[in-house]
């Protein structure tokens, strides 16, 4: 297999892993964001928490897989992003840590203030990662200030507050809205009683908010300059981000205009949100429709950015791309074999877990298992 094809495969696999995280862990995060609003009594909040309690840890494996894939397949991207976005990553990890602590400690005391405090901390643990991941994607379209010296040592002037610019915050809101929509569809599927009804009632509002923000973000992207190659692309060359010339100008929609079939991705994101409304009384179909939203949204962003992985606003020529940020050909080949062997096992095991845990969580189940249920 050629080096070019291997790089394309690993670019696609990275997108699949990010989509897997957004779809599988997204409804966990969305449920946490909705917790204080769709569940008003303690038993209702326990119902909502127990819809994700048995599965959230397994779902978070997709996040770990994504980080591992970046580390092994795209080491330059790993070094630049985890160093440049260090404070943002630390903020995300701190928020994600609130989830296991919240789930475990919330039930330790029956005091209403104690449990309410953990409920709001779980809310923060859902909002912060959802928002920050979207902000990170937004900054990719603007480029981030970094470069490499002649010895390929990384230098950046990235700051957390600079990342929180209006354009990137809009992307953060798009991300948050799609995650909350997915969480509402999950509660509509897995919860019962008043929690289910409130989540179902929220679906049209959340879908409308997502569509409005998604279209607004697309219109804004159309008005900013894109990064593009000036020098020839060398897809078989060894990875060296300084061996090219990149300029700013043109449109981020060039890939869509060159291949009109790719417009199906943004259309699918909007269609998925619409179908979540249409099928809200058919919970499984509504959940599948809501899963299309993060899938198509991430695919839209990835296709628009291609072949750029991490554009540089300080030195466009130092931007990391699919063609100059990957590991060696041998590394990509070995890793592809490992993925081909292990990924089907992960998918099969995950499918079995969800089959075993099928069916809604009810008040009767919570009261019957009060010592073991969250």
mmCIF file of C-alpha atoms in Angstrom, residues 11-322:
data_model
loop_
_atom_site.group_PDB
_atom_site.id
_atom_site.type_symbol
_atom_site.label_atom_id
_atom_site.label_comp_id
_atom_site.label_asym_id
_atom_site.label_seq_id
_atom_site.Cartn_x
_atom_site.Cartn_y
_atom_site.Cartn_z
ATOM 1 C CA UNK A 11 -6.854 10.665 8.270
ATOM 2 C CA UNK A 12 -10.204 8.896 7.812
ATOM 3 C CA UNK A 13 -9.609 6.698 10.880
ATOM 4 C CA UNK A 14 -8.856 9.765 12.980
ATOM 5 C CA UNK A 15 -12.168 11.235 11.851
ATOM 6 C CA UNK A 16 -13.967 7.971 12.652
ATOM 7 C CA UNK A 17 -12.519 7.906 16.164
ATOM 8 C CA UNK A 18 -13.513 11.534 16.789
ATOM 9 C CA UNK A 19 -16.992 10.778 15.486
ATOM 10 C CA UNK A 20 -17.128 7.689 17.700
ATOM 11 C CA UNK A 21 -16.281 9.831 20.715
ATOM 12 C CA UNK A 22 -18.840 12.490 19.799
ATOM 13 C CA UNK A 23 -21.607 9.948 19.181
ATOM 14 C CA UNK A 24 -20.902 7.489 21.999
ATOM 15 C CA UNK A 25 -19.733 9.861 24.727
ATOM 16 C CA UNK A 26 -21.783 12.760 23.398
ATOM 17 C CA UNK A 27 -25.075 11.575 24.849
ATOM 18 C CA UNK A 28 -23.359 11.139 28.244
ATOM 19 C CA UNK A 29 -22.220 14.760 28.141
ATOM 20 C CA UNK A 30 -25.593 15.926 26.843
ATOM 21 C CA UNK A 31 -27.416 14.071 29.600
ATOM 22 C CA UNK A 32 -25.221 15.785 32.212
ATOM 23 C CA UNK A 33 -25.979 19.202 30.694
ATOM 24 C CA UNK A 34 -29.722 18.515 30.770
ATOM 25 C CA UNK A 35 -29.709 16.949 34.248
ATOM 26 C CA UNK A 36 -30.750 20.058 36.257
ATOM 27 C CA UNK A 37 -33.499 20.929 33.765
ATOM 28 C CA UNK A 38 -35.299 17.722 32.751
ATOM 29 C CA UNK A 39 -35.111 16.087 36.200
ATOM 30 C CA UNK A 40 -36.556 18.089 39.088
ATOM 31 C CA UNK A 41 -36.790 15.655 41.987
ATOM 32 C CA UNK A 42 -34.067 13.444 43.377
ATOM 33 C CA UNK A 43 -35.619 10.260 41.997
ATOM 34 C CA UNK A 44 -35.940 11.859 38.557
ATOM 35 C CA UNK A 45 -32.291 12.861 38.599
ATOM 36 C CA UNK A 46 -31.322 9.364 39.630
ATOM 37 C CA UNK A 47 -33.274 8.043 36.634
ATOM 38 C CA UNK A 48 -31.372 10.384 34.306
ATOM 39 C CA UNK A 49 -27.991 9.522 35.838
ATOM 40 C CA UNK A 50 -28.659 5.792 35.664
ATOM 41 C CA UNK A 51 -29.326 5.953 31.929
ATOM 42 C CA UNK A 52 -25.604 6.699 31.441
ATOM 43 C CA UNK A 53 -24.088 5.361 34.671
ATOM 44 C CA UNK A 54 -23.334 1.826 33.383
ATOM 45 C CA UNK A 55 -21.919 2.903 30.005
ATOM 46 C CA UNK A 56 -20.140 6.264 30.288
ATOM 47 C CA UNK A 57 -16.736 4.751 31.163
ATOM 48 C CA UNK A 58 -16.799 2.454 28.152
ATOM 49 C CA UNK A 59 -17.895 5.322 25.918
ATOM 50 C CA UNK A 60 -14.934 7.416 27.045
ATOM 51 C CA UNK A 61 -12.595 4.800 25.570
ATOM 52 C CA UNK A 62 -13.235 6.499 22.211
ATOM 53 C CA UNK A 63 -11.581 9.641 23.611
ATOM 54 C CA UNK A 64 -8.542 7.631 24.712
ATOM 55 C CA UNK A 65 -8.390 5.880 21.330
ATOM 56 C CA UNK A 66 -8.468 9.242 19.551
ATOM 57 C CA UNK A 67 -5.566 10.529 21.646
ATOM 58 C CA UNK A 68 -3.629 7.318 21.081
ATOM 59 C CA UNK A 69 -4.197 7.453 17.321
ATOM 60 C CA UNK A 70 -2.950 11.048 17.177
ATOM 61 C CA UNK A 71 0.111 10.121 19.258
ATOM 62 C CA UNK A 72 1.086 7.160 17.081
ATOM 63 C CA UNK A 73 -0.092 8.142 13.597
ATOM 64 C CA UNK A 74 0.299 11.939 13.740
ATOM 65 C CA UNK A 75 3.123 12.643 16.229
ATOM 66 C CA UNK A 76 3.741 16.206 15.018
ATOM 67 C CA UNK A 77 0.050 16.983 15.452
ATOM 68 C CA UNK A 78 0.074 15.397 18.908
ATOM 69 C CA UNK A 79 3.094 17.435 20.004
ATOM 70 C CA UNK A 80 1.798 20.719 18.604
ATOM 71 C CA UNK A 81 -1.813 20.419 19.738
ATOM 72 C CA UNK A 82 -1.202 19.007 23.213
ATOM 73 C CA UNK A 83 1.500 21.608 23.852
ATOM 74 C CA UNK A 84 -0.237 24.573 22.241
ATOM 75 C CA UNK A 85 -3.676 23.777 23.651
ATOM 76 C CA UNK A 86 -2.293 22.696 27.027
ATOM 77 C CA UNK A 87 -4.518 24.875 29.226
ATOM 78 C CA UNK A 88 -7.581 24.049 27.151
ATOM 79 C CA UNK A 89 -6.806 20.331 27.430
ATOM 80 C CA UNK A 90 -6.246 20.675 31.167
ATOM 81 C CA UNK A 91 -9.625 22.402 31.474
ATOM 82 C CA UNK A 92 -11.304 19.569 29.555
ATOM 83 C CA UNK A 93 -9.653 16.868 31.672
ATOM 84 C CA UNK A 94 -10.569 18.658 34.899
ATOM 85 C CA UNK A 95 -14.192 18.822 33.745
ATOM 86 C CA UNK A 96 -14.223 15.166 32.663
ATOM 87 C CA UNK A 97 -12.878 14.139 36.076
ATOM 88 C CA UNK A 98 -15.990 15.689 37.628
ATOM 89 C CA UNK A 99 -18.147 12.963 36.071
ATOM 90 C CA UNK A 100 -16.848 9.854 37.853
ATOM 91 C CA UNK A 101 -16.467 11.795 41.091
ATOM 92 C CA UNK A 102 -19.973 13.189 40.741
ATOM 93 C CA UNK A 103 -21.534 9.828 39.966
ATOM 94 C CA UNK A 104 -19.808 8.142 42.920
ATOM 95 C CA UNK A 105 -20.062 10.859 45.575
ATOM 96 C CA UNK A 106 -23.525 12.205 44.822
ATOM 97 C CA UNK A 107 -25.246 9.245 46.440
ATOM 98 C CA UNK A 108 -23.046 9.171 49.550
ATOM 99 C CA UNK A 109 -25.261 11.623 51.441
ATOM 100 C CA UNK A 110 -29.022 12.139 51.257
ATOM 101 C CA UNK A 111 -28.693 15.857 51.962
ATOM 102 C CA UNK A 112 -30.468 17.882 49.241
ATOM 103 C CA UNK A 113 -27.759 20.573 49.054
ATOM 104 C CA UNK A 114 -25.029 17.956 48.760
ATOM 105 C CA UNK A 115 -26.764 16.241 45.847
ATOM 106 C CA UNK A 116 -27.699 19.514 44.155
ATOM 107 C CA UNK A 117 -24.076 20.631 44.275
ATOM 108 C CA UNK A 118 -22.915 17.451 42.541
ATOM 109 C CA UNK A 119 -25.718 17.773 39.994
ATOM 110 C CA UNK A 120 -24.432 21.202 38.981
ATOM 111 C CA UNK A 121 -20.851 19.916 38.921
ATOM 112 C CA UNK A 122 -22.003 17.142 36.575
ATOM 113 C CA UNK A 123 -23.644 19.877 34.499
ATOM 114 C CA UNK A 124 -20.295 21.707 34.305
ATOM 115 C CA UNK A 125 -18.589 18.429 33.423
ATOM 116 C CA UNK A 126 -20.864 18.188 30.401
ATOM 117 C CA UNK A 127 -20.782 21.823 29.276
ATOM 118 C CA UNK A 128 -17.034 22.497 29.425
ATOM 119 C CA UNK A 129 -15.765 19.609 27.217
ATOM 120 C CA UNK A 130 -18.586 20.081 24.708
ATOM 121 C CA UNK A 131 -17.827 23.790 24.413
ATOM 122 C CA UNK A 132 -14.018 23.536 24.391
ATOM 123 C CA UNK A 133 -13.881 20.841 21.706
ATOM 124 C CA UNK A 134 -15.978 23.062 19.454
ATOM 125 C CA UNK A 135 -13.786 26.076 20.207
ATOM 126 C CA UNK A 136 -10.736 24.028 19.204
ATOM 127 C CA UNK A 137 -12.305 23.161 15.841
ATOM 128 C CA UNK A 138 -13.221 26.793 15.283
ATOM 129 C CA UNK A 139 -9.635 27.908 15.800
ATOM 130 C CA UNK A 140 -8.451 25.451 13.168
ATOM 131 C CA UNK A 141 -10.252 27.498 10.505
ATOM 132 C CA UNK A 142 -8.547 30.669 11.719
ATOM 133 C CA UNK A 143 -5.154 29.058 12.240
ATOM 134 C CA UNK A 144 -3.259 29.108 15.505
ATOM 135 C CA UNK A 145 0.012 30.979 16.166
ATOM 136 C CA UNK A 146 2.826 28.441 16.092
ATOM 137 C CA UNK A 147 5.861 27.594 14.011
ATOM 138 C CA UNK A 148 8.844 25.247 13.888
ATOM 139 C CA UNK A 149 12.493 26.265 13.772
ATOM 140 C CA UNK A 150 15.033 24.679 11.415
ATOM 141 C CA UNK A 151 15.463 21.767 13.852
ATOM 142 C CA UNK A 152 11.673 21.208 13.911
ATOM 143 C CA UNK A 153 11.365 22.439 17.469
ATOM 144 C CA UNK A 154 7.870 23.692 18.214
ATOM 145 C CA UNK A 155 7.307 27.327 19.202
ATOM 146 C CA UNK A 156 3.932 28.928 19.858
ATOM 147 C CA UNK A 157 2.271 31.995 21.346
ATOM 148 C CA UNK A 158 -1.089 30.275 21.863
ATOM 149 C CA UNK A 159 -3.023 31.473 24.918
ATOM 150 C CA UNK A 160 -6.303 30.238 26.314
ATOM 151 C CA UNK A 161 -7.975 33.648 26.096
ATOM 152 C CA UNK A 162 -6.879 34.120 22.481
ATOM 153 C CA UNK A 163 -8.554 30.812 21.647
ATOM 154 C CA UNK A 164 -11.834 32.104 23.104
ATOM 155 C CA UNK A 165 -12.499 34.493 20.225
ATOM 156 C CA UNK A 166 -16.055 35.127 18.901
ATOM 157 C CA UNK A 167 -15.636 32.947 15.814
ATOM 158 C CA UNK A 168 -14.361 29.957 17.807
ATOM 159 C CA UNK A 169 -16.988 30.468 20.520
ATOM 160 C CA UNK A 170 -19.674 30.174 17.833
ATOM 161 C CA UNK A 171 -18.192 26.785 16.927
ATOM 162 C CA UNK A 172 -18.240 25.951 20.624
ATOM 163 C CA UNK A 173 -21.957 26.704 20.755
ATOM 164 C CA UNK A 174 -22.532 24.535 17.670
ATOM 165 C CA UNK A 175 -20.732 21.685 19.428
ATOM 166 C CA UNK A 176 -22.626 22.226 22.677
ATOM 167 C CA UNK A 177 -26.004 22.363 20.921
ATOM 168 C CA UNK A 178 -25.408 19.130 18.977
ATOM 169 C CA UNK A 179 -24.271 17.338 22.147
ATOM 170 C CA UNK A 180 -27.281 18.531 24.150
ATOM 171 C CA UNK A 181 -29.603 17.513 21.293
ATOM 172 C CA UNK A 182 -28.019 14.042 21.310
ATOM 173 C CA UNK A 183 -28.410 13.851 25.092
ATOM 174 C CA UNK A 184 -32.100 14.764 24.864
ATOM 175 C CA UNK A 185 -32.648 12.032 22.263
ATOM 176 C CA UNK A 186 -30.896 9.555 24.584
ATOM 177 C CA UNK A 187 -33.107 10.498 27.544
ATOM 178 C CA UNK A 188 -36.139 10.218 25.276
ATOM 179 C CA UNK A 189 -34.993 6.670 24.514
ATOM 180 C CA UNK A 190 -33.718 5.446 27.892
ATOM 181 C CA UNK A 191 -35.518 7.464 30.588
ATOM 182 C CA UNK A 192 -39.137 7.150 31.678
ATOM 183 C CA UNK A 193 -41.901 9.238 33.156
ATOM 184 C CA UNK A 194 -41.519 12.989 33.450
ATOM 185 C CA UNK A 195 -37.818 12.911 32.537
ATOM 186 C CA UNK A 196 -38.612 11.283 29.209
ATOM 187 C CA UNK A 197 -41.470 13.698 28.497
ATOM 188 C CA UNK A 198 -39.396 16.799 29.237
ATOM 189 C CA UNK A 199 -36.528 15.544 27.084
ATOM 190 C CA UNK A 200 -38.951 14.817 24.247
ATOM 191 C CA UNK A 201 -40.479 18.281 24.563
ATOM 192 C CA UNK A 202 -37.015 19.852 24.383
ATOM 193 C CA UNK A 203 -36.040 18.110 21.131
ATOM 194 C CA UNK A 204 -37.686 20.614 18.717
ATOM 195 C CA UNK A 205 -36.121 23.592 20.505
ATOM 196 C CA UNK A 206 -32.662 22.016 20.679
ATOM 197 C CA UNK A 207 -32.783 20.904 17.037
ATOM 198 C CA UNK A 208 -33.813 24.398 15.958
ATOM 199 C CA UNK A 209 -30.980 25.981 17.942
ATOM 200 C CA UNK A 210 -28.442 23.601 16.407
ATOM 201 C CA UNK A 211 -29.618 24.223 12.843
ATOM 202 C CA UNK A 212 -29.531 28.001 13.330
ATOM 203 C CA UNK A 213 -26.028 27.956 14.844
ATOM 204 C CA UNK A 214 -24.728 25.475 12.248
ATOM 205 C CA UNK A 215 -25.942 27.609 9.334
ATOM 206 C CA UNK A 216 -24.583 30.768 10.977
ATOM 207 C CA UNK A 217 -21.170 29.127 11.470
ATOM 208 C CA UNK A 218 -21.138 28.018 7.834
ATOM 209 C CA UNK A 219 -21.965 31.537 6.654
ATOM 210 C CA UNK A 220 -19.132 32.944 8.786
ATOM 211 C CA UNK A 221 -16.664 30.345 7.454
ATOM 212 C CA UNK A 222 -17.586 31.433 3.927
ATOM 213 C CA UNK A 223 -16.466 34.992 4.734
ATOM 214 C CA UNK A 224 -12.974 34.202 6.062
ATOM 215 C CA UNK A 225 -9.840 33.307 4.128
ATOM 216 C CA UNK A 226 -8.636 29.745 3.869
ATOM 217 C CA UNK A 227 -5.197 28.163 3.776
ATOM 218 C CA UNK A 228 -4.042 26.599 0.509
ATOM 219 C CA UNK A 229 -0.931 25.022 -0.979
ATOM 220 C CA UNK A 230 1.213 27.174 -3.256
ATOM 221 C CA UNK A 231 3.960 24.606 -3.776
ATOM 222 C CA UNK A 232 3.377 21.141 -5.237
ATOM 223 C CA UNK A 233 1.881 18.503 -2.944
ATOM 224 C CA UNK A 234 4.244 15.592 -2.306
ATOM 225 C CA UNK A 235 2.058 12.836 -0.793
ATOM 226 C CA UNK A 236 4.837 10.215 -0.820
ATOM 227 C CA UNK A 237 7.557 12.405 0.748
ATOM 228 C CA UNK A 238 8.885 12.000 4.286
ATOM 229 C CA UNK A 239 7.109 14.066 6.919
ATOM 230 C CA UNK A 240 8.594 17.540 7.236
ATOM 231 C CA UNK A 241 6.134 20.440 7.687
ATOM 232 C CA UNK A 242 8.715 22.996 6.509
ATOM 233 C CA UNK A 243 9.094 21.526 3.007
ATOM 234 C CA UNK A 244 6.124 23.344 1.472
ATOM 235 C CA UNK A 245 4.723 26.779 0.775
ATOM 236 C CA UNK A 246 1.258 27.720 2.024
ATOM 237 C CA UNK A 247 -0.655 30.969 1.577
ATOM 238 C CA UNK A 248 -3.936 32.359 2.864
ATOM 239 C CA UNK A 249 -6.805 33.196 0.549
ATOM 240 C CA UNK A 250 -9.632 31.485 -1.274
ATOM 241 C CA UNK A 251 -12.413 29.538 0.407
ATOM 242 C CA UNK A 252 -12.713 26.701 2.894
ATOM 243 C CA UNK A 253 -15.455 25.327 0.622
ATOM 244 C CA UNK A 254 -13.070 24.473 -2.224
ATOM 245 C CA UNK A 255 -13.306 20.727 -1.533
ATOM 246 C CA UNK A 256 -17.099 20.875 -1.552
ATOM 247 C CA UNK A 257 -17.174 22.874 -4.771
ATOM 248 C CA UNK A 258 -14.739 20.465 -6.414
ATOM 249 C CA UNK A 259 -16.725 17.418 -5.285
ATOM 250 C CA UNK A 260 -20.414 18.417 -4.969
ATOM 251 C CA UNK A 261 -21.335 15.058 -3.393
ATOM 252 C CA UNK A 262 -19.544 16.231 -0.236
ATOM 253 C CA UNK A 263 -22.346 18.727 0.377
ATOM 254 C CA UNK A 264 -24.270 15.707 1.638
ATOM 255 C CA UNK A 265 -22.347 16.002 4.922
ATOM 256 C CA UNK A 266 -23.680 19.425 6.023
ATOM 257 C CA UNK A 267 -27.098 18.553 4.613
ATOM 258 C CA UNK A 268 -27.109 15.342 6.664
ATOM 259 C CA UNK A 269 -26.315 17.307 9.836
ATOM 260 C CA UNK A 270 -29.352 19.526 9.255
ATOM 261 C CA UNK A 271 -31.497 16.566 8.161
ATOM 262 C CA UNK A 272 -30.543 14.576 11.265
ATOM 263 C CA UNK A 273 -31.648 17.408 13.539
ATOM 264 C CA UNK A 274 -34.924 17.692 11.623
ATOM 265 C CA UNK A 275 -35.576 13.947 11.789
ATOM 266 C CA UNK A 276 -34.967 13.974 15.547
ATOM 267 C CA UNK A 277 -38.036 16.227 15.740
ATOM 268 C CA UNK A 278 -40.103 14.170 13.295
ATOM 269 C CA UNK A 279 -39.371 10.867 15.072
ATOM 270 C CA UNK A 280 -39.451 12.150 18.648
ATOM 271 C CA UNK A 281 -42.331 9.761 19.456
ATOM 272 C CA UNK A 282 -40.294 6.907 17.988
ATOM 273 C CA UNK A 283 -37.367 7.160 20.422
ATOM 274 C CA UNK A 284 -34.960 4.751 18.733
ATOM 275 C CA UNK A 285 -35.312 6.441 15.356
ATOM 276 C CA UNK A 286 -34.983 9.870 16.983
ATOM 277 C CA UNK A 287 -31.774 8.759 18.674
ATOM 278 C CA UNK A 288 -30.324 7.417 15.421
ATOM 279 C CA UNK A 289 -31.234 10.706 13.741
ATOM 280 C CA UNK A 290 -29.551 12.708 16.501
ATOM 281 C CA UNK A 291 -26.419 10.549 16.118
ATOM 282 C CA UNK A 292 -26.226 11.696 12.494
ATOM 283 C CA UNK A 293 -25.761 15.263 13.729
ATOM 284 C CA UNK A 294 -22.278 14.889 15.343
ATOM 285 C CA UNK A 295 -21.276 12.399 12.653
ATOM 286 C CA UNK A 296 -22.064 14.767 9.784
ATOM 287 C CA UNK A 297 -20.908 17.906 11.615
ATOM 288 C CA UNK A 298 -17.425 16.520 12.299
ATOM 289 C CA UNK A 299 -17.241 15.107 8.768
ATOM 290 C CA UNK A 300 -18.166 18.541 7.384
ATOM 291 C CA UNK A 301 -15.377 20.234 9.345
ATOM 292 C CA UNK A 302 -12.834 17.567 8.418
ATOM 293 C CA UNK A 303 -13.625 17.720 4.705
ATOM 294 C CA UNK A 304 -13.509 21.529 4.715
ATOM 295 C CA UNK A 305 -10.077 21.540 6.404
ATOM 296 C CA UNK A 306 -8.538 18.761 4.284
ATOM 297 C CA UNK A 307 -5.615 18.344 3.824
ATOM 298 C CA UNK A 308 -4.842 20.618 6.785
ATOM 299 C CA UNK A 309 -4.743 19.169 10.294
ATOM 300 C CA UNK A 310 -3.456 22.189 12.221
ATOM 301 C CA UNK A 311 -3.009 25.398 10.193
ATOM 302 C CA UNK A 312 -0.561 28.004 11.460
ATOM 303 C CA UNK A 313 -1.496 31.682 11.428
ATOM 304 C CA UNK A 314 2.042 32.722 12.467
ATOM 305 C CA UNK A 315 3.788 30.829 9.660
ATOM 306 C CA UNK A 316 1.379 29.240 7.138
ATOM 307 C CA UNK A 317 4.230 27.183 5.699
ATOM 308 C CA UNK A 318 4.608 25.414 9.053
ATOM 309 C CA UNK A 319 0.982 24.242 9.012
ATOM 310 C CA UNK A 320 0.550 20.548 9.680
ATOM 311 C CA UNK A 321 -1.147 18.607 6.914
ATOM 312 C CA UNK A 322 -2.038 15.029 6.052
#
